[in-house]
Every structure is written in structure tokens, then in C-alpha cells.
Tab-separated table of C-alpha atoms and ligand atoms in Angstrom:
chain	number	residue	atom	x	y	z
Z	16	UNK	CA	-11.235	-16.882	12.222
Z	17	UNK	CA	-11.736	-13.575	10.305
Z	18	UNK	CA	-12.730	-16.061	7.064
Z	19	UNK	CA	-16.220	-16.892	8.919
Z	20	UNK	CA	-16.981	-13.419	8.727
Z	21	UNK	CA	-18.281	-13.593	4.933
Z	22	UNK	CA	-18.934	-9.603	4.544
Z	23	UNK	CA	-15.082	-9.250	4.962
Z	24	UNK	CA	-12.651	-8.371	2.489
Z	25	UNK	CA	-9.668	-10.343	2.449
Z	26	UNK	CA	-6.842	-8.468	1.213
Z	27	UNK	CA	-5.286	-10.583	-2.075
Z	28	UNK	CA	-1.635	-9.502	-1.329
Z	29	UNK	CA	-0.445	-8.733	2.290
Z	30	UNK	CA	3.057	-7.647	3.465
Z	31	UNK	CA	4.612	-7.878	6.932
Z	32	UNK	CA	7.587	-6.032	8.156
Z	33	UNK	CA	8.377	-8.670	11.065
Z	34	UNK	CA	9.657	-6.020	13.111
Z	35	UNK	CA	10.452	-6.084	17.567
Z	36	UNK	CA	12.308	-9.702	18.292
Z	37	UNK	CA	15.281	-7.522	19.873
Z	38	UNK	CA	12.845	-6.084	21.802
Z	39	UNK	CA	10.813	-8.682	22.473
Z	40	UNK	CA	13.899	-10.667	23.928
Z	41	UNK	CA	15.313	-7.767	25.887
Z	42	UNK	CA	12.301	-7.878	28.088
Z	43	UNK	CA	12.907	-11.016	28.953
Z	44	UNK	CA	16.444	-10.058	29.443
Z	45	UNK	CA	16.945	-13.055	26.614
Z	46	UNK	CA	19.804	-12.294	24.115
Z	47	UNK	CA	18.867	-11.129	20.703
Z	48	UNK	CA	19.067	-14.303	18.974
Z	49	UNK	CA	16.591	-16.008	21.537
Z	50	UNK	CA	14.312	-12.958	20.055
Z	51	UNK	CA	14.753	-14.039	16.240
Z	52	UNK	CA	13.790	-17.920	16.945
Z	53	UNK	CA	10.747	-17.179	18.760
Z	54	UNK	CA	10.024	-14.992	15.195
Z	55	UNK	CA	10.897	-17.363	13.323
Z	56	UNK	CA	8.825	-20.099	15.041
Z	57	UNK	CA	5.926	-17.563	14.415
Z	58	UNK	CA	6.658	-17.282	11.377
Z	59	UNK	CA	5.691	-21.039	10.227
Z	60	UNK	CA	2.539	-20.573	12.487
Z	61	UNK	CA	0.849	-17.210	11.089
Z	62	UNK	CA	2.005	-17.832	7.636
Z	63	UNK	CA	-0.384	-20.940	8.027
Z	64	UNK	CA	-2.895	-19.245	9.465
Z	65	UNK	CA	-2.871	-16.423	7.065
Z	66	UNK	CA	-2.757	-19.146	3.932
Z	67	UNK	CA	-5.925	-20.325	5.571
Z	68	UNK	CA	-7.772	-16.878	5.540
Z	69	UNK	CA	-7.385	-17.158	1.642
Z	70	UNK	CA	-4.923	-14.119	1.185
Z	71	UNK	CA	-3.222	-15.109	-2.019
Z	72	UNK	CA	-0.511	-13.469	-1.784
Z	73	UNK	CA	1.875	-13.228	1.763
Z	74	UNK	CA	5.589	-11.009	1.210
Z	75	UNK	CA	7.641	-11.502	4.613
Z	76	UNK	CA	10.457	-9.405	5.125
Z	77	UNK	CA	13.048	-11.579	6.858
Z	78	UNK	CA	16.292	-9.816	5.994
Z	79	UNK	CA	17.129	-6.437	4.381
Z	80	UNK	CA	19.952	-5.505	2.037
Z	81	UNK	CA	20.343	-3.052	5.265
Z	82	UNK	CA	20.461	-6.176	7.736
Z	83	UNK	CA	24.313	-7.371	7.304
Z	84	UNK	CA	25.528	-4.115	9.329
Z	85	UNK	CA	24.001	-6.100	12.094
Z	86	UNK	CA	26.869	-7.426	14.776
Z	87	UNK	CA	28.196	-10.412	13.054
Z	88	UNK	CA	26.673	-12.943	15.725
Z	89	UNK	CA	23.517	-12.272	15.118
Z	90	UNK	CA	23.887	-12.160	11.373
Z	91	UNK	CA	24.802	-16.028	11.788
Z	92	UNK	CA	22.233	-16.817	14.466
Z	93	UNK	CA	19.612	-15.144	11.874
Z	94	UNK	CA	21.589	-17.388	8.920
Z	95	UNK	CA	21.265	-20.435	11.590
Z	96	UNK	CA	17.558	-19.958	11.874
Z	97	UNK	CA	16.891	-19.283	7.863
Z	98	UNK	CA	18.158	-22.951	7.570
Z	99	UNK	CA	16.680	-24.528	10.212
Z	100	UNK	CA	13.066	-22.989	9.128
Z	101	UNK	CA	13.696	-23.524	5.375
Z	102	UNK	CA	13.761	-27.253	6.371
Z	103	UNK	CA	10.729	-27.334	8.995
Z	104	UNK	CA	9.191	-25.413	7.149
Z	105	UNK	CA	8.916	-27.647	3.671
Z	106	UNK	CA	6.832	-30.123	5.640
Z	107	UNK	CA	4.224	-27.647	7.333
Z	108	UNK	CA	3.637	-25.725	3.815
Z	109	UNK	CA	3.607	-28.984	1.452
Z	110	UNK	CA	0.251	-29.679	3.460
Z	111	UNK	CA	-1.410	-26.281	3.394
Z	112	UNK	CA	-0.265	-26.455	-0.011
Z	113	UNK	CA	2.049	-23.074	-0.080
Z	114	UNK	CA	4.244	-22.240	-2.804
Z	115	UNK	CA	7.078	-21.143	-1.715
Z	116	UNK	CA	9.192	-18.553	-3.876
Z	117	UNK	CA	12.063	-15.663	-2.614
Z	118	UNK	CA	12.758	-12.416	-3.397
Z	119	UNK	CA	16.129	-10.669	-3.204
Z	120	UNK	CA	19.953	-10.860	-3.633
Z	121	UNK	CA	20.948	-14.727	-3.141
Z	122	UNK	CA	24.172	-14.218	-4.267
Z	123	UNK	CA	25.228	-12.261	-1.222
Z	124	UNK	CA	24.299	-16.056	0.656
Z	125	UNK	CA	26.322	-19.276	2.004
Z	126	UNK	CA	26.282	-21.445	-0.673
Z	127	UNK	CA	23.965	-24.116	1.311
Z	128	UNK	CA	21.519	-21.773	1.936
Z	129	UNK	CA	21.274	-20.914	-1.444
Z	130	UNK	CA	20.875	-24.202	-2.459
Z	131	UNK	CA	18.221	-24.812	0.487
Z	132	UNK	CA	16.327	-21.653	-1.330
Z	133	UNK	CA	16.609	-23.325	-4.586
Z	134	UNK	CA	15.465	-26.998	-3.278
Z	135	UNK	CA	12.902	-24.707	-1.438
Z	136	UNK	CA	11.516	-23.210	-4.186
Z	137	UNK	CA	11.828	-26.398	-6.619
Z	138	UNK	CA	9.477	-28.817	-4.491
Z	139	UNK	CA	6.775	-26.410	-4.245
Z	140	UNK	CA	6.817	-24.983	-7.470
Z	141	UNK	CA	3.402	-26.849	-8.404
Z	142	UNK	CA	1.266	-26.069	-5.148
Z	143	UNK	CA	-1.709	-24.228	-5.957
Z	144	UNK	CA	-2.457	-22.575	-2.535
Z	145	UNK	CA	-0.909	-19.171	-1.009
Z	146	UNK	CA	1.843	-17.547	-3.114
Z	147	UNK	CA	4.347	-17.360	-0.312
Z	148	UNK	CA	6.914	-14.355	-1.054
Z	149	UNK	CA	9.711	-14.761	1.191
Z	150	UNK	CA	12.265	-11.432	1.068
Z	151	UNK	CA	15.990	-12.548	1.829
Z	152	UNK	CA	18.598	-9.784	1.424
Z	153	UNK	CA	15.987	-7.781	-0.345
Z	154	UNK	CA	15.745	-4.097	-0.519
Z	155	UNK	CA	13.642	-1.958	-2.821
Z	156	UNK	CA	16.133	0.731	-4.241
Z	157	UNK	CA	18.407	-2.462	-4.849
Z	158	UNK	CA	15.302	-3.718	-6.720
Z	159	UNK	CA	14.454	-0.358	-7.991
Z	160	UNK	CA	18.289	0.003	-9.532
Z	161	UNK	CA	18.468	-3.756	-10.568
Z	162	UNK	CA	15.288	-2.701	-13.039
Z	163	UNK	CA	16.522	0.616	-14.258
Z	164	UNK	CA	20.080	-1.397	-15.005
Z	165	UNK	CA	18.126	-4.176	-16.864
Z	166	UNK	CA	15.977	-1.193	-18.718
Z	167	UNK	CA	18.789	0.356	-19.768
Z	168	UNK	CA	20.519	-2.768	-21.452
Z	169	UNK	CA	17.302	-2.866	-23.333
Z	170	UNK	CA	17.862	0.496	-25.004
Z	171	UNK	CA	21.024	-0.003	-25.314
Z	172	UNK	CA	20.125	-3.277	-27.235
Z	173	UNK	CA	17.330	-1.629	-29.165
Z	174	UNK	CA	14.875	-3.727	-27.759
Z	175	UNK	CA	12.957	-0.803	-25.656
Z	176	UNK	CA	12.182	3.010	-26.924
Z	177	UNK	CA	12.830	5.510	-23.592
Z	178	UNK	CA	9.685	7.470	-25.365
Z	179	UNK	CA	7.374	4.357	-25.004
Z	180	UNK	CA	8.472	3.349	-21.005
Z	181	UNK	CA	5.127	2.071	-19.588
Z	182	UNK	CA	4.693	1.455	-15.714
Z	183	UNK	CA	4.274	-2.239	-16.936
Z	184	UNK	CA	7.881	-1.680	-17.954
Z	185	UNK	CA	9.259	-1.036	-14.544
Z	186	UNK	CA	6.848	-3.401	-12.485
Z	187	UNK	CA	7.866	-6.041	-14.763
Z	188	UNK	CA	11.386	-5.922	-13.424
Z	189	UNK	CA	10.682	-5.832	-10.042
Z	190	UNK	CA	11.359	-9.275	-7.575
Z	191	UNK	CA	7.424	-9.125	-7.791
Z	192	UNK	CA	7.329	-9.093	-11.670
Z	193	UNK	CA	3.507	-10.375	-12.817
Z	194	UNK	CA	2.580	-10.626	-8.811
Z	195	UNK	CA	-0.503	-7.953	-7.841
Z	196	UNK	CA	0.503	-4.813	-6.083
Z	197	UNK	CA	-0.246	-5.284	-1.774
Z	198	UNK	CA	-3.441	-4.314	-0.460
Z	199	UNK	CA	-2.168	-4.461	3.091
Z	200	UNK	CA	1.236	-3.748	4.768
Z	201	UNK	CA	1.805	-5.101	8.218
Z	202	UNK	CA	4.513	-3.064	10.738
Z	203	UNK	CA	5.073	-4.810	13.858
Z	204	UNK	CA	6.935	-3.411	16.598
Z	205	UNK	CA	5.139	-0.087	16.359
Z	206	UNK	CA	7.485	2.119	14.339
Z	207	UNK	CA	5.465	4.079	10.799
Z	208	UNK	CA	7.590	3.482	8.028
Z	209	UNK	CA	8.363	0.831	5.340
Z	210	UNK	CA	12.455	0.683	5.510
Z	211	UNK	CA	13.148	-0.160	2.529
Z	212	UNK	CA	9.833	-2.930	1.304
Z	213	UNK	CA	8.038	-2.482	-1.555
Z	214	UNK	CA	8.680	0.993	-2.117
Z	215	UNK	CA	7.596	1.149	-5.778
Z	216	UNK	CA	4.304	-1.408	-5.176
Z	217	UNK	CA	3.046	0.202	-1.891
Z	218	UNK	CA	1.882	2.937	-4.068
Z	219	UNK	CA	-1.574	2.168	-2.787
Z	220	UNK	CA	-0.765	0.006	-0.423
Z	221	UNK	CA	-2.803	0.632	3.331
Z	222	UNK	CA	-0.193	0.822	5.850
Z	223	UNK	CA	-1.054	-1.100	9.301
Z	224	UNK	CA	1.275	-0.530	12.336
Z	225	UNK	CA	0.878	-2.359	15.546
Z	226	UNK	CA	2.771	-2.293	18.919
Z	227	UNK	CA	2.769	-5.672	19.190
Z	228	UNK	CA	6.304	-7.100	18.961
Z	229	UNK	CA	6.511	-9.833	16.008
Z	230	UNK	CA	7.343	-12.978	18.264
Z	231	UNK	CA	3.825	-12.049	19.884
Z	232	UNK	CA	1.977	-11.397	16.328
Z	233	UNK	CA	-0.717	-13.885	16.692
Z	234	UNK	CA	-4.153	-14.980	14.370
Z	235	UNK	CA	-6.011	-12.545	16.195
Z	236	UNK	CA	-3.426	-10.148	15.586
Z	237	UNK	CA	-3.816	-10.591	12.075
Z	238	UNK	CA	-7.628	-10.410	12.234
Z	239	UNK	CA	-7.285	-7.089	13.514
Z	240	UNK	CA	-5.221	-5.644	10.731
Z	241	UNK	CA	-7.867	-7.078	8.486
Z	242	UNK	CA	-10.527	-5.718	10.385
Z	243	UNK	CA	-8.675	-2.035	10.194
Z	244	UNK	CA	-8.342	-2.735	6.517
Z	245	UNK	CA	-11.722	-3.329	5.865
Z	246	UNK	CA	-12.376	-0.018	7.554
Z	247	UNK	CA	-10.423	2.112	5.268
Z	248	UNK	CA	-11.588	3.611	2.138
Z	249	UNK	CA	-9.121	2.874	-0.703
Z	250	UNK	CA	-9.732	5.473	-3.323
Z	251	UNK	CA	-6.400	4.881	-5.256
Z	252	UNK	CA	-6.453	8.949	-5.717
Z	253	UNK	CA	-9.921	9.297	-7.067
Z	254	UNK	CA	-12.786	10.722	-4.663
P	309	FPP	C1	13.431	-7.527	13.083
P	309	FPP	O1	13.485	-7.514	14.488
P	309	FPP	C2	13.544	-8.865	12.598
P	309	FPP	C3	14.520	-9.323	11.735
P	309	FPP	C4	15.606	-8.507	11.202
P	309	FPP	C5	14.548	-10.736	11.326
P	309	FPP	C6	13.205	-11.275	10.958
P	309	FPP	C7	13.339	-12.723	10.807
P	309	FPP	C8	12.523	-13.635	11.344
P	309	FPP	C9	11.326	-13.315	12.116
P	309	FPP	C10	12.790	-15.026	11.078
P	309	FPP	C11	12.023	-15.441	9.864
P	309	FPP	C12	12.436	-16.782	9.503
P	309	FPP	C13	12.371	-17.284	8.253
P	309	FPP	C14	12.779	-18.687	8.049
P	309	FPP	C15	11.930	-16.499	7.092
P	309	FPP	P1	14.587	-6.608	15.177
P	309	FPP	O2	15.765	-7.449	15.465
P	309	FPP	O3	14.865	-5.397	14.332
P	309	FPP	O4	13.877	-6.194	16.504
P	309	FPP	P2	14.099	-4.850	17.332
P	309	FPP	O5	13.575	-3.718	16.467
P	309	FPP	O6	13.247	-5.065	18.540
P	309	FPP	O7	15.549	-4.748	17.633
């Protein structure tokens, strides 16, 4: 348990791109969908973990804006397994005391699921512990576009000056509006880039990749990336 270690710096806002359940199923010559519950089981279990670490802030990216061009069966199974974790999941979280909140496009959703998101969202809007950021149909230049739209309303309504546009301004209007910036981004499944997550708040955001396939992402797993992060020498662009 990394938060024995008192010299170590827990990162306040950690991302993970849950990447490699395909993959993960495929060697077991599983189908796909068999790959996504075994993520989504992990899910529950290192989100716990991680709440227990005292990261403050956990953003899982569980479905991309990108994710729908996916073969329509395994869209469902994926919908199938948002539901069925929603619901486990309320129990598990209400006694680690996680707030639950999601970022992204709802409207794209089946009307249940939305309203499991909202009922989500609603009983664990007064926990205290881990700000749990869940990202559901999200992707950043969607976010990044949804901003500029709602900043150009406001000069349109007279309510913002295009001379005085702070960064404030922008990161205001992000999904992640008033949350802190990540410290630490997690890739499983060994590929090096961000697809789409966070693109405007990963500014100066360390970037961890592991081979380790997300279904077999486990607490000392997670200690690792921590242990990598508290390695690095964040300089933010000064020297
Ligand atoms: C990427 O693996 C994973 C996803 C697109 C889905 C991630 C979702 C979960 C882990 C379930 C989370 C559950 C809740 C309730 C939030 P991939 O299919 O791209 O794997 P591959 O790269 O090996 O093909």
C-alpha cells in the first residue's frame, strides 16, 4: 500500500485510459465482451483502492465520443455492463464514501442509463471522499468545441470581451470546470498517446504507459505508476 510509504507524493488528480480488454480476451480466445466485464469488474476494485491511497481526484475513460464506430454488439455489451456497474457499483462507493459525478455527452445515451447516471450522481452528491470522474461518450475536441460554442454566445451576448479571454475562461467550460488539472495519466495496454482525454488539462500532465492489459491493472500496478511519478521532475516549463 503505496500510502504507508509517507515520503511519497500522491498525485491529487489521476487519469486512466482503461485500455487492452480486446486483447486481454483474445488471449484467452474469450470474445470481446468477456474482455470488457473483466474491466469493468476491475474497475469497482482499483477505483477503491485508488480512493484509499488518498488521490482526490480519479477521471476513468470508459467510452469515447470515438467508441460508437465499434461493431454494434459490443457497443450494447459495453451499454449492458455500464448498467450493471452503475448499480453494483452505488453500494461499494457509498462506503468508501466516493462521489460519483460524469463527464461527457449523455444525450447520445438510452434513456435508462441516463437516468441511472443521474440517480448515480444524485445519491452521492454529498460524499466527501474521492471525486470520482467517470468519462461516458466523452471526447476532448467535443469538449474543446462545446466551450468555444458556449464562449462565443457570450460575446455574442456581451457578456465576455474576446480582448480579455483568460485561460480561466476556457478551463471553466471544460467537463472538468473548477476540478485541478491531472498530475498523472495512466495508459494501459501499452500504446503512447492520449486519444482523445484531457487534451487541453494534460498540459502538464506526466504521462504513464504500461503493458499491462486493463483487466490485469492491479493495486500494485497502480503503486508502480506512482512510484514512476514520484521519480519525475515536473518543472511545468521552468528549469
Ligand atoms: C478499451 O479496451 C476499453 C474500453 C473501450 C471500455 C472500457 C470500459 C470498461 C473497462 C468498463 C468500465 C465500466 C464502468 C461501469 C465505467 P479495448 O476494447 O480498446 O481493448 P483492445 O485495445 O485490446 O482492443
Amino acid at each position: 500500500m503505496i500510502n504507508n510509504h509517507s515520503d511519497w507524493h500522491i498525485p491529487e488528480h489521476v487519469g486512466i485510459i482503461m485500455d487492452g480488454n480486446g486483447r486481454w480476451a483474445k488471449k484467452r480466445a474469450l470474445p470481446r465482451s468477456v474482455g470488457h466485464k473483466y474491466g469493468a469488474q476491475n474497475f469497482r476494485k482499483i477505483t477503491r483502492y485508488i480512493s484509499k491511497q488518498g488521490v482526490k481526484v480519479l477521471t476513468l475513460y470508459a467510452f469515447s465520443t470515438e467508441n460508437w464506430k465499434r461493431p454494434a454488439d459490443e457497443v450494447g455489451a459495453l451499454m449492458k455492463l455500464f448498467r450493471q456497474y452503475l448499480v453494483d457499483s452505488l453500494t461499494d462507493f457509498r462506503e468508501d464514501d466516493i462521489k460519483v459525478v460524469f463527464i461527457g455527452d449523455r444525450s447520445a445515451f438510452d434513456p435508462k442509463l441516463v437516468e441511472l447516471i443521474n440517480e448515480s450522481e444524485e445519491v452521492a452528491k454529498d460524499r466527501k471522499g474521492m471525486l470520482l470522474n467517470i468519462a461516458m461518450n466523452y471526447g476532448s475536441r467535443d469538449e474543446i468545441l462545446r466551450a468555444v460554442k458556449m464562449i462565443g454566445r457570450d460575446i455574442r451576448d456581451h457578456k465576455l470581451d474576446p480582448d480579455q479571454i483568460t485561460e480561466e475562461d476556457i478551463s471553466s467550460r471544460l467537463y472538468t470546470a473548477h476540478l485541478p488539472d491531472p498530475d498523472l495519466i495512466i495508459r494501459t495496454g501499452g500504446e503512447f498517446r492520449l486519444s482523445n482525454f484531457m487534451l487541453y488539462q494534460s498540459a502538464y500532465s506526466e504521462f504513464y504507459s504500461t503493458e499491462t492489459l486493463w483487466p490485469d491493472f492491479h493495486e500494485d500496478d497502480f503503486d508502480k505508476a506512482v512510484m514512476e511519478f514520484n521519480r519525475r521532475n515536473r518543472r511545468f516549463g521552468g528549469v
